[in-house]
Short mmCIF file of C-alpha atoms and ligand atoms in Angstrom, two decimals:
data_model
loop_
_atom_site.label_atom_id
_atom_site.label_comp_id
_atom_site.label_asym_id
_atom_site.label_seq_id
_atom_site.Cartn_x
_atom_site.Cartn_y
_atom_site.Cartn_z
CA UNK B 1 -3.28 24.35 11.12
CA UNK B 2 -2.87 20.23 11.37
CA UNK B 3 -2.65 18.72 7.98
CA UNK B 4 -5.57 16.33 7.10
CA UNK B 5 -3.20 13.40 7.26
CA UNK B 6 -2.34 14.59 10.91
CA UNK B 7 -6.16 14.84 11.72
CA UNK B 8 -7.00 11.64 10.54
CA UNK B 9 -4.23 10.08 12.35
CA UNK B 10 -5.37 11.61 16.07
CA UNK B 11 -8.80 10.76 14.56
CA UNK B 12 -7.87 7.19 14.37
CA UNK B 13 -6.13 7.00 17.99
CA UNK B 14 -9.47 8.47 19.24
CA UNK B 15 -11.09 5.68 17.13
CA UNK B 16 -13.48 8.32 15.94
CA UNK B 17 -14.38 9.81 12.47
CA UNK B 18 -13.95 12.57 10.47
CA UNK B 19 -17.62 13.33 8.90
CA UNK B 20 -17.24 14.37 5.20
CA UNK B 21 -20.41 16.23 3.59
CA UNK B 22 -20.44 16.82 -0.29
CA UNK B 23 -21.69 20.48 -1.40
CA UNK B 24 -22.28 22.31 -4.33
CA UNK B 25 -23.79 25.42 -3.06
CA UNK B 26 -23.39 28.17 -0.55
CA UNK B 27 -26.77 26.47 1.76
CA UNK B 28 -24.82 23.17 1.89
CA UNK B 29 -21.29 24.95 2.57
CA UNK B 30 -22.33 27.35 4.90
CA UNK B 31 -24.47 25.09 7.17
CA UNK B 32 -21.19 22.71 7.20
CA UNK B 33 -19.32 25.11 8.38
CA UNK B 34 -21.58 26.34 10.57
CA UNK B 35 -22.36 22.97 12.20
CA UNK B 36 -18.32 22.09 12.64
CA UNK B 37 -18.02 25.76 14.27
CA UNK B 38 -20.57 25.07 17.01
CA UNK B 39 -18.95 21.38 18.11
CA UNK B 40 -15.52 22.81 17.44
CA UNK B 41 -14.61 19.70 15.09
CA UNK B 42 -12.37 19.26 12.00
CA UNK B 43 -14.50 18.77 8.73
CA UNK B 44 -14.24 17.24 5.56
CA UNK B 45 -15.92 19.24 2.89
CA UNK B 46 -16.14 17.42 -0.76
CA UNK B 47 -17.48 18.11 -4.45
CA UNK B 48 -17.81 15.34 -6.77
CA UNK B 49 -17.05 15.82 -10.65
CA UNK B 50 -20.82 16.86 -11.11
CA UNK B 51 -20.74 19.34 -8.13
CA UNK B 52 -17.62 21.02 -8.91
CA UNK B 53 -18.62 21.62 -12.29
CA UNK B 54 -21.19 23.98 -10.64
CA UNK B 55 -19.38 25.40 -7.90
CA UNK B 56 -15.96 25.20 -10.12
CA UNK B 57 -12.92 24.06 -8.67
CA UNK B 58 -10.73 27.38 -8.17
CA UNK B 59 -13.38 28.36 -6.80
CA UNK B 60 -14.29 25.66 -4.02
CA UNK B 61 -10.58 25.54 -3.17
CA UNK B 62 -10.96 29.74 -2.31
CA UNK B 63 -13.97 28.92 -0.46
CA UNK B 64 -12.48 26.52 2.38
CA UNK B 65 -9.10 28.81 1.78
CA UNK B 66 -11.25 31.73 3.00
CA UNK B 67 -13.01 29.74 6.37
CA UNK B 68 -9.92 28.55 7.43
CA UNK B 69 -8.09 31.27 7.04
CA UNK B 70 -10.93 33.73 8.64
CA UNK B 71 -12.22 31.26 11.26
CA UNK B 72 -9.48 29.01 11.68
CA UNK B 73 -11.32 26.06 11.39
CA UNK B 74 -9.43 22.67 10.37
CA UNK B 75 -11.75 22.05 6.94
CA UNK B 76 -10.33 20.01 4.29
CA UNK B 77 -11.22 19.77 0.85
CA UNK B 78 -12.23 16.35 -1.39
CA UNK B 79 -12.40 16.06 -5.09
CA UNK B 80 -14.60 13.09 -4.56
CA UNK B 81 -15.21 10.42 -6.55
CA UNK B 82 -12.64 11.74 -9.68
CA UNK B 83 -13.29 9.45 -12.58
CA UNK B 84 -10.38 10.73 -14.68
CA UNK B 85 -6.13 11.71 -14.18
CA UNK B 86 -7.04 14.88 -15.99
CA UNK B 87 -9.73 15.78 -13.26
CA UNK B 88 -7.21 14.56 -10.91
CA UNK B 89 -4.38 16.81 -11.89
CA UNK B 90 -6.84 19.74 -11.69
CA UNK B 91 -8.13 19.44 -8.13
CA UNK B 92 -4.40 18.47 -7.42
CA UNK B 93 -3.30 22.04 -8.60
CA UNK B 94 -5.84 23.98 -7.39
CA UNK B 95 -4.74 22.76 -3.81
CA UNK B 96 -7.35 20.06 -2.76
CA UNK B 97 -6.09 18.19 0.86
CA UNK B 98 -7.88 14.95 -0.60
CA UNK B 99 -8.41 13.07 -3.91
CA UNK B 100 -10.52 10.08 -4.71
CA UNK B 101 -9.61 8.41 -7.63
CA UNK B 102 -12.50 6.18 -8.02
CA UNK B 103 -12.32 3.41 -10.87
CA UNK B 104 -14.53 0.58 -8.92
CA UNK B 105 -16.57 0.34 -12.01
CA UNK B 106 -14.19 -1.47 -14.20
CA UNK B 107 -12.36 -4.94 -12.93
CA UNK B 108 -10.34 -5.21 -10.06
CA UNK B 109 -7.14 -5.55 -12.17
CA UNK B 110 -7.48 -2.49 -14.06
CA UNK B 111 -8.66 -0.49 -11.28
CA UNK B 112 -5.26 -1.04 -9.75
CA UNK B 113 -3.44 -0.31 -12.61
CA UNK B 114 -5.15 2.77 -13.36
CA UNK B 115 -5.41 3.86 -9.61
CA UNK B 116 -1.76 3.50 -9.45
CA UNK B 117 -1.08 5.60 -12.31
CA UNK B 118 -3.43 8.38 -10.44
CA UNK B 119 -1.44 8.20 -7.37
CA UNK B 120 1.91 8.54 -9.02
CA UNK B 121 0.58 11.77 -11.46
CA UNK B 122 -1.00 13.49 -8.09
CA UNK B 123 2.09 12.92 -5.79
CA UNK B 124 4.11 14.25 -8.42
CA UNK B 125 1.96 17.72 -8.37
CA UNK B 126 1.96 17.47 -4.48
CA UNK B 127 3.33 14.73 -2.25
CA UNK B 128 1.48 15.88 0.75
CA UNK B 129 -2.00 15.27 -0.64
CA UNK B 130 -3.80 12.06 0.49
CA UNK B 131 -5.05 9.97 -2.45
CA UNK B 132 -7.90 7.50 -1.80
CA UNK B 133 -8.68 4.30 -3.95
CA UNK B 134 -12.20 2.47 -4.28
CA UNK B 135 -12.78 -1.33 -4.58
CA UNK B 136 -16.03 -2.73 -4.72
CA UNK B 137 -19.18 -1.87 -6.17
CA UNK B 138 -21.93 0.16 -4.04
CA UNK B 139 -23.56 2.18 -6.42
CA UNK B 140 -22.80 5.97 -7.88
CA UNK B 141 -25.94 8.50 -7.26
CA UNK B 142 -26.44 9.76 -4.08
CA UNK B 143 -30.09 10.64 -4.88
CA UNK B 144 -33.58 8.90 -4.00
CA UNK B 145 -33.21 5.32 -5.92
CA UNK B 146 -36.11 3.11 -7.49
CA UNK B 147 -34.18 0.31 -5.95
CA UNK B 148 -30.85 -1.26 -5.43
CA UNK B 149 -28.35 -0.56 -8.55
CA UNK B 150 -27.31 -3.45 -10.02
CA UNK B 151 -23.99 -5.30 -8.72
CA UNK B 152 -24.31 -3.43 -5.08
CA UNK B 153 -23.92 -5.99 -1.92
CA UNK B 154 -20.66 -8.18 -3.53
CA UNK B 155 -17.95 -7.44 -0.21
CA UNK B 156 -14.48 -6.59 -0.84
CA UNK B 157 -12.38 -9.33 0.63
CA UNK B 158 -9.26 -8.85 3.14
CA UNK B 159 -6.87 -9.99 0.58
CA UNK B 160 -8.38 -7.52 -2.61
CA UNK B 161 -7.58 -4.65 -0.25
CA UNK B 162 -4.44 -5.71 0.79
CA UNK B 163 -3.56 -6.11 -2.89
CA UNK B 164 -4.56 -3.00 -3.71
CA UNK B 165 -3.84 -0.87 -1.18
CA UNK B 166 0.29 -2.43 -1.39
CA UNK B 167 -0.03 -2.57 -5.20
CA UNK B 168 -1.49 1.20 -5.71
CA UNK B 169 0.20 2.68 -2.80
CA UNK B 170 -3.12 4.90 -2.01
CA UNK B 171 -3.62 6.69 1.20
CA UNK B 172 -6.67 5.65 2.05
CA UNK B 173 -9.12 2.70 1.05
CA UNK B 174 -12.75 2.96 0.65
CA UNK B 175 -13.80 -0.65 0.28
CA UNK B 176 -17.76 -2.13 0.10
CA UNK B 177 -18.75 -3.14 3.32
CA UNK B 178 -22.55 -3.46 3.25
CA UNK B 179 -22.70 0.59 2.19
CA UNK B 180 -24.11 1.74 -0.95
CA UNK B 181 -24.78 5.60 -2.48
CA UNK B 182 -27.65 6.80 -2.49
CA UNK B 183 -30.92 6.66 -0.23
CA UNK B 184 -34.20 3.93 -1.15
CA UNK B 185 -37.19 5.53 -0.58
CA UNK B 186 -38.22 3.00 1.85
CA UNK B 187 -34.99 4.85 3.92
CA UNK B 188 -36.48 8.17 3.09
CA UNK B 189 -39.45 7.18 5.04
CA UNK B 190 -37.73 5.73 8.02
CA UNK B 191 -38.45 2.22 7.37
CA UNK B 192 -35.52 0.52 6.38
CA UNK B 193 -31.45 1.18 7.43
CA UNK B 194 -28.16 0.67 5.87
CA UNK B 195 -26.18 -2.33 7.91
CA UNK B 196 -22.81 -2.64 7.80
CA UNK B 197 -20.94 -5.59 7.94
CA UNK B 198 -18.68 -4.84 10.89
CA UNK B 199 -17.02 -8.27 10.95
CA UNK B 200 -15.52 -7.87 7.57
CA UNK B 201 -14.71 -3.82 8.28
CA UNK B 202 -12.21 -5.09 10.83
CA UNK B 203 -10.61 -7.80 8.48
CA UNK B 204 -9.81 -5.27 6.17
CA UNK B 205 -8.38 -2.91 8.33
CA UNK B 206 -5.84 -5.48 9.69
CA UNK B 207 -5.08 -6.28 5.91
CA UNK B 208 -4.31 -3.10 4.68
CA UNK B 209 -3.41 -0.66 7.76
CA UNK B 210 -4.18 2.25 5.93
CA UNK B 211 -6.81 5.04 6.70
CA UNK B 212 -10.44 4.06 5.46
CA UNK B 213 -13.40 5.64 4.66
CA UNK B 214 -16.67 4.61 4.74
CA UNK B 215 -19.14 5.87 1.45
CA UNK B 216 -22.58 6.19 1.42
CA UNK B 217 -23.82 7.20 4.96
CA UNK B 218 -26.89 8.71 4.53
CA UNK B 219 -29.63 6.26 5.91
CA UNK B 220 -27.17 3.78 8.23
CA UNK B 221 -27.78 2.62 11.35
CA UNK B 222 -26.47 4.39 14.05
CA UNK B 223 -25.27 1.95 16.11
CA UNK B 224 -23.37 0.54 13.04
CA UNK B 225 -22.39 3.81 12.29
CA UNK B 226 -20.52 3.38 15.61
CA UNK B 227 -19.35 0.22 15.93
CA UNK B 228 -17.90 0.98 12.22
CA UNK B 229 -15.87 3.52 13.50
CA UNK B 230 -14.23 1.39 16.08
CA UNK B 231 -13.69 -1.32 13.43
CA UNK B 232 -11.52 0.85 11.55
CA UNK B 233 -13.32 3.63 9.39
CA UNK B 234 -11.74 7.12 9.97
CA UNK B 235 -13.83 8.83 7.44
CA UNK B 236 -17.54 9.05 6.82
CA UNK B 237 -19.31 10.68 3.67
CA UNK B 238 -22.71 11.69 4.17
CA UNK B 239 -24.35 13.43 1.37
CA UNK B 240 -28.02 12.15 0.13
CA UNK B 241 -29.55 12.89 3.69
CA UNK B 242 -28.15 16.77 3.20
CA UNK B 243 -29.73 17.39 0.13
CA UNK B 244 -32.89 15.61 0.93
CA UNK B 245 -32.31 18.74 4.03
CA UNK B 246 -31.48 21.48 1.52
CA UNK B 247 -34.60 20.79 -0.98
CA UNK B 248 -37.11 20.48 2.27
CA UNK B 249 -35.57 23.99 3.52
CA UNK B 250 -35.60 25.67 -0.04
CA UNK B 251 -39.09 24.45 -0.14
CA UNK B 252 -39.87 25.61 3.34
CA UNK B 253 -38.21 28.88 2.76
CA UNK B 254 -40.19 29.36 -0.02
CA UNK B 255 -43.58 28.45 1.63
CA UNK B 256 -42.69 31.00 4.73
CA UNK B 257 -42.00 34.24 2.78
CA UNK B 258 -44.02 33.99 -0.75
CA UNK B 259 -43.52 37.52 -1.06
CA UNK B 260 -39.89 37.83 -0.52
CA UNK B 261 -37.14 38.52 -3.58
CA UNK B 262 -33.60 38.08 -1.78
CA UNK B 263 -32.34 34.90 -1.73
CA UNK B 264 -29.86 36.02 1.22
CA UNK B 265 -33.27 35.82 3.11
CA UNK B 266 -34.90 32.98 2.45
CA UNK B 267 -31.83 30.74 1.81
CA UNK B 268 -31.45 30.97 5.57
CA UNK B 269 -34.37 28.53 6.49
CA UNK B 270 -32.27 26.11 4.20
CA UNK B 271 -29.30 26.63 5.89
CA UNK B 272 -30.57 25.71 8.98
CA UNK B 273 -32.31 22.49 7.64
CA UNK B 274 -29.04 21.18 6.30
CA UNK B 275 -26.97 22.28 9.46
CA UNK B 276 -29.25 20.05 11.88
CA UNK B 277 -28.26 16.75 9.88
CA UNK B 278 -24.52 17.54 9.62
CA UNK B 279 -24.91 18.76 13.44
CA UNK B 280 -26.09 15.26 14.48
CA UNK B 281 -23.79 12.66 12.39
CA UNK B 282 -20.43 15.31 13.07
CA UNK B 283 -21.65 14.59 17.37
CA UNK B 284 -22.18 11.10 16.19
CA UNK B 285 -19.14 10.47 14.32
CA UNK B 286 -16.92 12.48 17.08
CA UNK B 287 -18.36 10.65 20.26
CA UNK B 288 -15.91 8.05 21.91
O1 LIG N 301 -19.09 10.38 -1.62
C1 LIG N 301 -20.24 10.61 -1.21
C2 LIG N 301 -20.87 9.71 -0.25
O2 LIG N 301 -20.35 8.44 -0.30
C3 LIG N 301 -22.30 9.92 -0.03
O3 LIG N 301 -23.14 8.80 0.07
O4 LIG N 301 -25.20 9.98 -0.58
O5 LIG N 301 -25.31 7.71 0.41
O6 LIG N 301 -24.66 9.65 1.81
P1 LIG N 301 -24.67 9.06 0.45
ZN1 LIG N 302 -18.99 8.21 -2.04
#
């Protein structure tokens, strides 16, 4: 099995992306690896500090363990978006591929100082795992927002990520490029799109050279999505627009069989809800 650094890397000679989709149940995980099964792709799976409180992180870890191992598919595990070294050294341990040490809410300054301390700490537990840093603002909930969170749109410059990325040493960069978490509900009902600024994405990719990964994909514009991917981004997270999938199919599964007790029966009708939007952004994200 290719290591996720050697995936990205043929994944960024293709100039295509790896698609990264957060879970934090079985609907979510199986429908992920369903959908990366059919095209034949590699996959990014990721749980955030919230979702692997639920799922728990041994546990997540023996989950993509067990696909690869039975199916052979290349899926790669994220602690995404780890606030804290301590939560760090956990998902380190308990044999993540990926780690996100995400400070962007304090000042750029500190961020690097801090992020550097998380790279040296998780390279000590295992050299081989990749270690992302965050600059810029673009908001923290991937849920249905009121409106835009305060401080989102404010572009990370060429010379911040070169800083960074030489200062902290990270694998990967995830800078603010027009992206943001989370969905409006104007983008919930079709009417509005993320745009990226694609300009800038290629700036930043000659300033730092590293890997990058673009956040907050639910609700962009496909043709940025695209012309993103070209620019430089080698990793795309996509999370809002699956559970937005899972609650519609838990709903619909509910509404289909009222009578019905086992959840290995309904949850199904979810399943395939979430599978159809990974399905699409993994043929998106993989086409040349
Ligand atoms: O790390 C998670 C992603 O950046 C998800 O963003 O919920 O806007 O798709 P999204
Ligand atoms: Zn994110």
């Amino acid at each position: 099995m290719k290591t996720l650094r050697e995936v990205l890397q043929q994944a960024s000679r293709d100039k295509i992306a790896i698609g990264h989709f957060n879970f934090s149940d079985l609907v979510a995980f199986n429908a992920i690896v369903a959908a990366a099964r059919e095209l034949k792709v590699p996959v990014m799976v990721g749980v955030s500090e919230g979702e692997r409180e639920f799922t728990g992180v041994a546990q997540a870890a023996a989950l993509v363990k067990g696909v690869r191992e039975e199916y052979g598919l290349p899926i790669y595990l994220n602690a995404d978006h780890t606030h804290s070294i301590a939560k760090a050294e956990q998902a380190a341990k308990a044999g993540f591929d990926e780690i996100i040490f995400d400070r962007s809410d304090i000042k750029f300054e500190e961020d690097i100082a801090e992020t550097k301390r998380a790279v040296e700490a998780i390279k000590s537990i295992n050299p081989e795992i990749l270690v992302e840093g965050e600059i810029g603002w673009i908001g923290a909930s991937s849920s249905v927002l009121e409106k835009v969170p305060e401080g989102v749109g404010v572009l990370t410059t060429p010379d911040e990520a070169r800083q960074f990325v030489a200062a902290t040493k990270v694998d990967v960069l995830a800078p603010a490029v027009g992206n943001m978490h989370g969905l409006l509900q104007s983008m919930v009902r079709g009417e509005v799109q993320k745009r990226l600024n694609i300009e800038r994405i290629a700036e930043i990719k000659a300033a730092c050279g590293t890997f990058m990964t673009l956040h907050g994909g639910s609700g962009t514009n496909d043709d940025d999505f695209k012309r993103a991917i070209k620019a430089g981004m080698t990793i795309v997270h996509v999370n809002t627009e699956l559970r937005l999938a899972w609650r519609r199919g838990i709903e619909a599964g509910f509404a289909a069989m009222p009578n019905e007790f086992s959840p290995y029966k309904i949850l199904p009708v979810a399943v395939e809800s979430v599978k159809k939007v990974v399905k699409s952004r993994l043929e998106l994200f993989g086409s040349k």
